[in-house]
């Protein structure tokens, strides 16, 4: 016989309490309200909701901005976030470069050095033949430093890799309007978001992996 409707707020609060205290009161609450469900089913439902709550608790989004020095804003600067993410990477780096200037050369050296220490780097570039600043990083391409080029298609010369993305260690992702240049990092007005989320980092990696398999990008 179907049980009565359970108050959603009570259930969620009970699961949150279980999550914090290591208890299992939510399973008993589900069993009382839905006696037709087995104990295992109640455990599975409670576990799924717990995972969803835990995911929401750990995912963090913050605003990242490039703005004139005189403009006070409550956000981290693009330059500081990019520097911090690249320097702290321990396992892998995914980065895109619509435009790369000599201003970014020090961080290019960091990326090369990290790849030589076994940190896996995927660098996605827009029309590399038109960008001399990529010559150095091309000289160091290796098993751990993979470079992928996007070249405009024949029937649309204006198409481009315009996304500006930096994702490290399958956890931290920056999506921004800023290029890897002085104006992008300091001179312009740019906005972006830094997202601490394994699922978002995986989505980003999956998108670029599919673009590689679809030959939208060509490995150099």
PDB file of C-alpha atoms in Angstrom:
ATOM      1  CA  UNK A   1       0.000   0.000   0.000  1.00  0.00           C
ATOM      2  CA  UNK A   2       1.550   3.332  -1.030  1.00  0.00           C
ATOM      3  CA  UNK A   3       2.678   5.542   1.827  1.00  0.00           C
ATOM      4  CA  UNK A   4       1.716   9.122   2.430  1.00  0.00           C
ATOM      5  CA  UNK A   5       3.569  12.043   0.804  1.00  0.00           C
ATOM      6  CA  UNK A   6       6.756  12.968   2.603  1.00  0.00           C
ATOM      7  CA  UNK A   7       7.563  16.581   3.374  1.00  0.00           C
ATOM      8  CA  UNK A   8      10.453  17.400   1.029  1.00  0.00           C
ATOM      9  CA  UNK A   9      11.989  19.951   3.371  1.00  0.00           C
ATOM     10  CA  UNK A  10      12.049  17.451   6.240  1.00  0.00           C
ATOM     11  CA  UNK A  11      13.651  14.816   4.016  1.00  0.00           C
ATOM     12  CA  UNK A  12      16.326  17.190   2.683  1.00  0.00           C
ATOM     13  CA  UNK A  13      17.157  18.482   6.155  1.00  0.00           C
ATOM     14  CA  UNK A  14      17.367  14.922   7.480  1.00  0.00           C
ATOM     15  CA  UNK A  15      19.710  13.905   4.652  1.00  0.00           C
ATOM     16  CA  UNK A  16      21.865  16.992   5.279  1.00  0.00           C
ATOM     17  CA  UNK A  17      22.032  16.042   8.947  1.00  0.00           C
ATOM     18  CA  UNK A  18      23.014  12.468   8.009  1.00  0.00           C
ATOM     19  CA  UNK A  19      25.697  13.848   5.674  1.00  0.00           C
ATOM     20  CA  UNK A  20      27.162  16.003   8.453  1.00  0.00           C
ATOM     21  CA  UNK A  21      26.852  13.499  11.321  1.00  0.00           C
ATOM     22  CA  UNK A  22      27.351  10.126   9.644  1.00  0.00           C
ATOM     23  CA  UNK A  23      23.862   8.947  10.610  1.00  0.00           C
ATOM     24  CA  UNK A  24      21.199   7.170   8.515  1.00  0.00           C
ATOM     25  CA  UNK A  25      17.932   8.649   9.777  1.00  0.00           C
ATOM     26  CA  UNK A  26      16.820   9.556   6.240  1.00  0.00           C
ATOM     27  CA  UNK A  27      16.684   5.862   5.275  1.00  0.00           C
ATOM     28  CA  UNK A  28      14.301   5.130   8.144  1.00  0.00           C
ATOM     29  CA  UNK A  29      12.238   8.192   7.227  1.00  0.00           C
ATOM     30  CA  UNK A  30      11.898   6.949   3.644  1.00  0.00           C
ATOM     31  CA  UNK A  31      10.959   3.449   4.820  1.00  0.00           C
ATOM     32  CA  UNK A  32       8.218   4.793   7.097  1.00  0.00           C
ATOM     33  CA  UNK A  33       6.711   6.953   4.390  1.00  0.00           C
ATOM     34  CA  UNK A  34       7.181   4.488   1.527  1.00  0.00           C
ATOM     35  CA  UNK A  35       6.840   0.987   3.016  1.00  0.00           C
ATOM     36  CA  UNK A  36       6.559  -0.534  -0.473  1.00  0.00           C
ATOM     37  CA  UNK A  37      10.241   0.304  -1.056  1.00  0.00           C
ATOM     38  CA  UNK A  38      12.905  -2.124   0.064  1.00  0.00           C
ATOM     39  CA  UNK A  39      15.575  -1.093   2.537  1.00  0.00           C
ATOM     40  CA  UNK A  40      18.149  -1.159  -0.284  1.00  0.00           C
ATOM     41  CA  UNK A  41      16.002   1.127  -2.465  1.00  0.00           C
ATOM     42  CA  UNK A  42      15.674   3.620   0.382  1.00  0.00           C
ATOM     43  CA  UNK A  43      19.434   3.560   0.898  1.00  0.00           C
ATOM     44  CA  UNK A  44      20.002   4.116  -2.831  1.00  0.00           C
ATOM     45  CA  UNK A  45      17.598   7.083  -2.922  1.00  0.00           C
ATOM     46  CA  UNK A  46      19.196   8.654   0.156  1.00  0.00           C
ATOM     47  CA  UNK A  47      22.661   8.148  -1.325  1.00  0.00           C
ATOM     48  CA  UNK A  48      21.688   9.790  -4.634  1.00  0.00           C
ATOM     49  CA  UNK A  49      20.259  12.835  -2.883  1.00  0.00           C
ATOM     50  CA  UNK A  50      23.327  13.023  -0.615  1.00  0.00           C
ATOM     51  CA  UNK A  51      25.637  13.025  -3.643  1.00  0.00           C
ATOM     52  CA  UNK A  52      23.614  15.819  -5.239  1.00  0.00           C
ATOM     53  CA  UNK A  53      23.790  17.897  -2.054  1.00  0.00           C
ATOM     54  CA  UNK A  54      27.523  17.242  -1.689  1.00  0.00           C
ATOM     55  CA  UNK A  55      28.109  18.282  -5.303  1.00  0.00           C
ATOM     56  CA  UNK A  56      26.203  21.525  -4.825  1.00  0.00           C
ATOM     57  CA  UNK A  57      28.120  22.225  -1.617  1.00  0.00           C
ATOM     58  CA  UNK A  58      31.532  21.796  -3.243  1.00  0.00           C
ATOM     59  CA  UNK A  59      30.934  23.573  -6.559  1.00  0.00           C
ATOM     60  CA  UNK A  60      32.025  27.190  -6.235  1.00  0.00           C
ATOM     61  CA  UNK A  61      31.743  29.983  -8.781  1.00  0.00           C
ATOM     62  CA  UNK A  62      33.470  33.352  -8.515  1.00  0.00           C
ATOM     63  CA  UNK A  63      33.741  36.396 -10.761  1.00  0.00           C
ATOM     64  CA  UNK A  64      37.103  37.196 -12.353  1.00  0.00           C
ATOM     65  CA  UNK A  65      37.724  40.565 -13.981  1.00  0.00           C
ATOM     66  CA  UNK A  66      40.191  42.737 -15.856  1.00  0.00           C
ATOM     67  CA  UNK A  67      39.575  46.418 -15.176  1.00  0.00           C
ATOM     68  CA  UNK A  68      41.446  49.742 -14.986  1.00  0.00           C
ATOM     69  CA  UNK A  69      43.612  49.975 -11.827  1.00  0.00           C
ATOM     70  CA  UNK A  70      41.566  52.915 -10.568  1.00  0.00           C
ATOM     71  CA  UNK A  71      38.356  50.890 -10.728  1.00  0.00           C
ATOM     72  CA  UNK A  72      37.741  49.098  -7.412  1.00  0.00           C
ATOM     73  CA  UNK A  73      35.743  45.880  -7.821  1.00  0.00           C
ATOM     74  CA  UNK A  74      34.980  42.969  -5.539  1.00  0.00           C
ATOM     75  CA  UNK A  75      36.560  40.318  -7.766  1.00  0.00           C
ATOM     76  CA  UNK A  76      39.918  38.652  -8.342  1.00  0.00           C
ATOM     77  CA  UNK A  77      41.918  39.915 -11.300  1.00  0.00           C
ATOM     78  CA  UNK A  78      42.255  37.830 -14.445  1.00  0.00           C
ATOM     79  CA  UNK A  79      46.033  38.013 -14.294  1.00  0.00           C
ATOM     80  CA  UNK A  80      46.252  36.732 -10.704  1.00  0.00           C
ATOM     81  CA  UNK A  81      43.824  33.856 -11.358  1.00  0.00           C
ATOM     82  CA  UNK A  82      45.596  32.735 -14.555  1.00  0.00           C
ATOM     83  CA  UNK A  83      48.996  32.896 -12.823  1.00  0.00           C
ATOM     84  CA  UNK A  84      47.731  30.995  -9.789  1.00  0.00           C
ATOM     85  CA  UNK A  85      45.994  28.269 -11.773  1.00  0.00           C
ATOM     86  CA  UNK A  86      48.936  27.564 -14.089  1.00  0.00           C
ATOM     87  CA  UNK A  87      51.550  27.678 -11.330  1.00  0.00           C
ATOM     88  CA  UNK A  88      49.517  25.405  -9.029  1.00  0.00           C
ATOM     89  CA  UNK A  89      48.715  22.749 -11.668  1.00  0.00           C
ATOM     90  CA  UNK A  90      49.914  19.316 -10.551  1.00  0.00           C
ATOM     91  CA  UNK A  91      48.406  16.864 -13.047  1.00  0.00           C
ATOM     92  CA  UNK A  92      47.102  18.499 -16.216  1.00  0.00           C
ATOM     93  CA  UNK A  93      46.384  21.796 -17.963  1.00  0.00           C
ATOM     94  CA  UNK A  94      43.895  22.519 -20.735  1.00  0.00           C
ATOM     95  CA  UNK A  95      44.295  25.990 -22.218  1.00  0.00           C
ATOM     96  CA  UNK A  96      43.067  27.808 -25.314  1.00  0.00           C
ATOM     97  CA  UNK A  97      44.795  30.638 -27.130  1.00  0.00           C
ATOM     98  CA  UNK A  98      42.835  32.803 -29.531  1.00  0.00           C
ATOM     99  CA  UNK A  99      45.611  35.357 -29.259  1.00  0.00           C
ATOM    100  CA  UNK A 100      48.998  35.079 -27.530  1.00  0.00           C
ATOM    101  CA  UNK A 101      51.396  37.986 -27.001  1.00  0.00           C
ATOM    102  CA  UNK A 102      54.945  38.279 -25.651  1.00  0.00           C
ATOM    103  CA  UNK A 103      53.394  39.552 -22.414  1.00  0.00           C
ATOM    104  CA  UNK A 104      52.450  35.930 -21.678  1.00  0.00           C
ATOM    105  CA  UNK A 105      55.988  34.583 -22.300  1.00  0.00           C
ATOM    106  CA  UNK A 106      56.810  33.951 -18.627  1.00  0.00           C
ATOM    107  CA  UNK A 107      53.747  31.754 -18.213  1.00  0.00           C
ATOM    108  CA  UNK A 108      54.590  29.968 -21.472  1.00  0.00           C
ATOM    109  CA  UNK A 109      57.910  29.071 -19.820  1.00  0.00           C
ATOM    110  CA  UNK A 110      56.022  27.774 -16.769  1.00  0.00           C
ATOM    111  CA  UNK A 111      53.775  25.638 -18.992  1.00  0.00           C
ATOM    112  CA  UNK A 112      56.796  24.223 -20.859  1.00  0.00           C
ATOM    113  CA  UNK A 113      58.580  23.498 -17.577  1.00  0.00           C
ATOM    114  CA  UNK A 114      55.540  21.732 -16.145  1.00  0.00           C
ATOM    115  CA  UNK A 115      55.192  19.548 -19.253  1.00  0.00           C
ATOM    116  CA  UNK A 116      58.858  18.563 -18.875  1.00  0.00           C
ATOM    117  CA  UNK A 117      58.054  17.453 -15.333  1.00  0.00           C
ATOM    118  CA  UNK A 118      55.297  15.130 -16.557  1.00  0.00           C
ATOM    119  CA  UNK A 119      52.262  17.410 -16.238  1.00  0.00           C
ATOM    120  CA  UNK A 120      50.027  16.788 -19.246  1.00  0.00           C
ATOM    121  CA  UNK A 121      49.244  19.936 -21.249  1.00  0.00           C
ATOM    122  CA  UNK A 122      46.705  20.371 -24.044  1.00  0.00           C
ATOM    123  CA  UNK A 123      47.118  23.752 -25.735  1.00  0.00           C
ATOM    124  CA  UNK A 124      44.420  24.682 -28.268  1.00  0.00           C
ATOM    125  CA  UNK A 125      45.454  27.426 -30.691  1.00  0.00           C
ATOM    126  CA  UNK A 126      43.637  29.535 -33.227  1.00  0.00           C
ATOM    127  CA  UNK A 127      45.331  29.576 -36.677  1.00  0.00           C
ATOM    128  CA  UNK A 128      48.855  29.075 -35.355  1.00  0.00           C
ATOM    129  CA  UNK A 129      50.490  30.060 -38.651  1.00  0.00           C
ATOM    130  CA  UNK A 130      49.398  33.638 -38.077  1.00  0.00           C
ATOM    131  CA  UNK A 131      50.799  33.808 -34.519  1.00  0.00           C
ATOM    132  CA  UNK A 132      54.574  34.042 -34.162  1.00  0.00           C
ATOM    133  CA  UNK A 133      54.412  34.001 -30.369  1.00  0.00           C
ATOM    134  CA  UNK A 134      53.598  30.282 -30.522  1.00  0.00           C
ATOM    135  CA  UNK A 135      56.957  29.456 -32.164  1.00  0.00           C
ATOM    136  CA  UNK A 136      58.655  28.811 -28.826  1.00  0.00           C
ATOM    137  CA  UNK A 137      56.012  26.497 -27.450  1.00  0.00           C
ATOM    138  CA  UNK A 138      56.007  24.603 -30.748  1.00  0.00           C
ATOM    139  CA  UNK A 139      59.708  23.846 -30.283  1.00  0.00           C
ATOM    140  CA  UNK A 140      58.900  22.096 -27.004  1.00  0.00           C
ATOM    141  CA  UNK A 141      55.915  20.021 -28.093  1.00  0.00           C
ATOM    142  CA  UNK A 142      56.213  16.532 -26.703  1.00  0.00           C
ATOM    143  CA  UNK A 143      54.367  13.571 -25.295  1.00  0.00           C
ATOM    144  CA  UNK A 144      53.260  15.792 -22.403  1.00  0.00           C
ATOM    145  CA  UNK A 145      52.813  19.027 -24.346  1.00  0.00           C
ATOM    146  CA  UNK A 146      50.195  18.520 -27.050  1.00  0.00           C
ATOM    147  CA  UNK A 147      49.324  21.425 -29.333  1.00  0.00           C
ATOM    148  CA  UNK A 148      46.123  21.473 -31.367  1.00  0.00           C
ATOM    149  CA  UNK A 149      45.481  23.967 -34.138  1.00  0.00           C
ATOM    150  CA  UNK A 150      42.186  25.378 -35.397  1.00  0.00           C
ATOM    151  CA  UNK A 151      42.362  26.672 -38.933  1.00  0.00           C
ATOM    152  CA  UNK A 152      39.451  28.558 -40.542  1.00  0.00           C
ATOM    153  CA  UNK A 153      37.425  26.334 -42.848  1.00  0.00           C
ATOM    154  CA  UNK A 154      37.519  27.048 -46.568  1.00  0.00           C
ATOM    155  CA  UNK A 155      33.928  28.218 -46.831  1.00  0.00           C
ATOM    156  CA  UNK A 156      34.115  30.491 -43.767  1.00  0.00           C
ATOM    157  CA  UNK A 157      37.396  32.350 -43.364  1.00  0.00           C
ATOM    158  CA  UNK A 158      35.999  34.291 -40.397  1.00  0.00           C
ATOM    159  CA  UNK A 159      35.456  31.196 -38.230  1.00  0.00           C
ATOM    160  CA  UNK A 160      37.809  30.916 -35.272  1.00  0.00           C
ATOM    161  CA  UNK A 161      38.622  29.327 -31.942  1.00  0.00           C
ATOM    162  CA  UNK A 162      37.334  32.252 -29.918  1.00  0.00           C
ATOM    163  CA  UNK A 163      36.782  30.509 -26.567  1.00  0.00           C
ATOM    164  CA  UNK A 164      39.145  31.534 -23.772  1.00  0.00           C
ATOM    165  CA  UNK A 165      39.378  28.651 -21.332  1.00  0.00           C
ATOM    166  CA  UNK A 166      41.859  27.463 -18.733  1.00  0.00           C
ATOM    167  CA  UNK A 167      41.169  24.231 -16.837  1.00  0.00           C
ATOM    168  CA  UNK A 168      43.589  22.514 -14.462  1.00  0.00           C
ATOM    169  CA  UNK A 169      43.727  19.221 -12.600  1.00  0.00           C
ATOM    170  CA  UNK A 170      40.154  18.244 -13.525  1.00  0.00           C
ATOM    171  CA  UNK A 171      38.840  20.643 -10.888  1.00  0.00           C
ATOM    172  CA  UNK A 172      39.388  24.383 -11.544  1.00  0.00           C
ATOM    173  CA  UNK A 173      38.111  26.071 -14.709  1.00  0.00           C
ATOM    174  CA  UNK A 174      38.326  29.686 -15.866  1.00  0.00           C
ATOM    175  CA  UNK A 175      36.023  30.772 -18.690  1.00  0.00           C
ATOM    176  CA  UNK A 176      36.722  34.372 -19.663  1.00  0.00           C
ATOM    177  CA  UNK A 177      36.557  36.968 -22.402  1.00  0.00           C
ATOM    178  CA  UNK A 178      40.253  37.788 -21.853  1.00  0.00           C
ATOM    179  CA  UNK A 179      42.981  36.827 -24.307  1.00  0.00           C
ATOM    180  CA  UNK A 180      46.487  35.744 -23.284  1.00  0.00           C
ATOM    181  CA  UNK A 181      47.827  39.248 -23.813  1.00  0.00           C
ATOM    182  CA  UNK A 182      48.607  42.441 -21.917  1.00  0.00           C
ATOM    183  CA  UNK A 183      45.265  44.029 -22.739  1.00  0.00           C
ATOM    184  CA  UNK A 184      43.388  40.839 -21.951  1.00  0.00           C
ATOM    185  CA  UNK A 185      45.098  40.457 -18.581  1.00  0.00           C
ATOM    186  CA  UNK A 186      45.454  44.105 -17.564  1.00  0.00           C
ATOM    187  CA  UNK A 187      44.495  46.732 -20.136  1.00  0.00           C
ATOM    188  CA  UNK A 188      40.928  45.931 -21.200  1.00  0.00           C
ATOM    189  CA  UNK A 189      37.639  45.476 -19.422  1.00  0.00           C
ATOM    190  CA  UNK A 190      37.098  41.702 -19.336  1.00  0.00           C
ATOM    191  CA  UNK A 191      34.838  39.405 -17.338  1.00  0.00           C
ATOM    192  CA  UNK A 192      34.920  35.730 -16.597  1.00  0.00           C
ATOM    193  CA  UNK A 193      34.035  33.070 -14.057  1.00  0.00           C
ATOM    194  CA  UNK A 194      36.256  30.669 -12.134  1.00  0.00           C
ATOM    195  CA  UNK A 195      34.457  27.432 -11.374  1.00  0.00           C
ATOM    196  CA  UNK A 196      35.589  24.848  -8.842  1.00  0.00           C
ATOM    197  CA  UNK A 197      33.790  21.756 -10.094  1.00  0.00           C
ATOM    198  CA  UNK A 198      34.963  18.343 -11.246  1.00  0.00           C
ATOM    199  CA  UNK A 199      31.860  17.905 -13.403  1.00  0.00           C
ATOM    200  CA  UNK A 200      32.361  21.232 -15.211  1.00  0.00           C
ATOM    201  CA  UNK A 201      36.064  20.495 -15.785  1.00  0.00           C
ATOM    202  CA  UNK A 202      35.101  17.103 -17.225  1.00  0.00           C
ATOM    203  CA  UNK A 203      32.503  18.705 -19.509  1.00  0.00           C
ATOM    204  CA  UNK A 204      35.128  21.121 -20.831  1.00  0.00           C
ATOM    205  CA  UNK A 205      37.584  18.291 -21.458  1.00  0.00           C
ATOM    206  CA  UNK A 206      34.890  16.179 -23.142  1.00  0.00           C
ATOM    207  CA  UNK A 207      33.962  19.033 -25.494  1.00  0.00           C
ATOM    208  CA  UNK A 208      37.529  19.531 -26.679  1.00  0.00           C
ATOM    209  CA  UNK A 209      38.135  15.781 -26.915  1.00  0.00           C
ATOM    210  CA  UNK A 210      35.131  15.471 -29.238  1.00  0.00           C
ATOM    211  CA  UNK A 211      36.396  18.390 -31.319  1.00  0.00           C
ATOM    212  CA  UNK A 212      39.733  16.578 -31.695  1.00  0.00           C
ATOM    213  CA  UNK A 213      38.055  13.321 -32.760  1.00  0.00           C
ATOM    214  CA  UNK A 214      35.877  15.287 -35.200  1.00  0.00           C
ATOM    215  CA  UNK A 215      39.096  16.768 -36.689  1.00  0.00           C
ATOM    216  CA  UNK A 216      37.989  20.305 -35.904  1.00  0.00           C
ATOM    217  CA  UNK A 217      41.429  20.593 -34.286  1.00  0.00           C
ATOM    218  CA  UNK A 218      44.567  19.097 -35.787  1.00  0.00           C
ATOM    219  CA  UNK A 219      47.393  17.984 -33.527  1.00  0.00           C
ATOM    220  CA  UNK A 220      50.713  19.517 -34.536  1.00  0.00           C
TER     221      UNK A 220
END
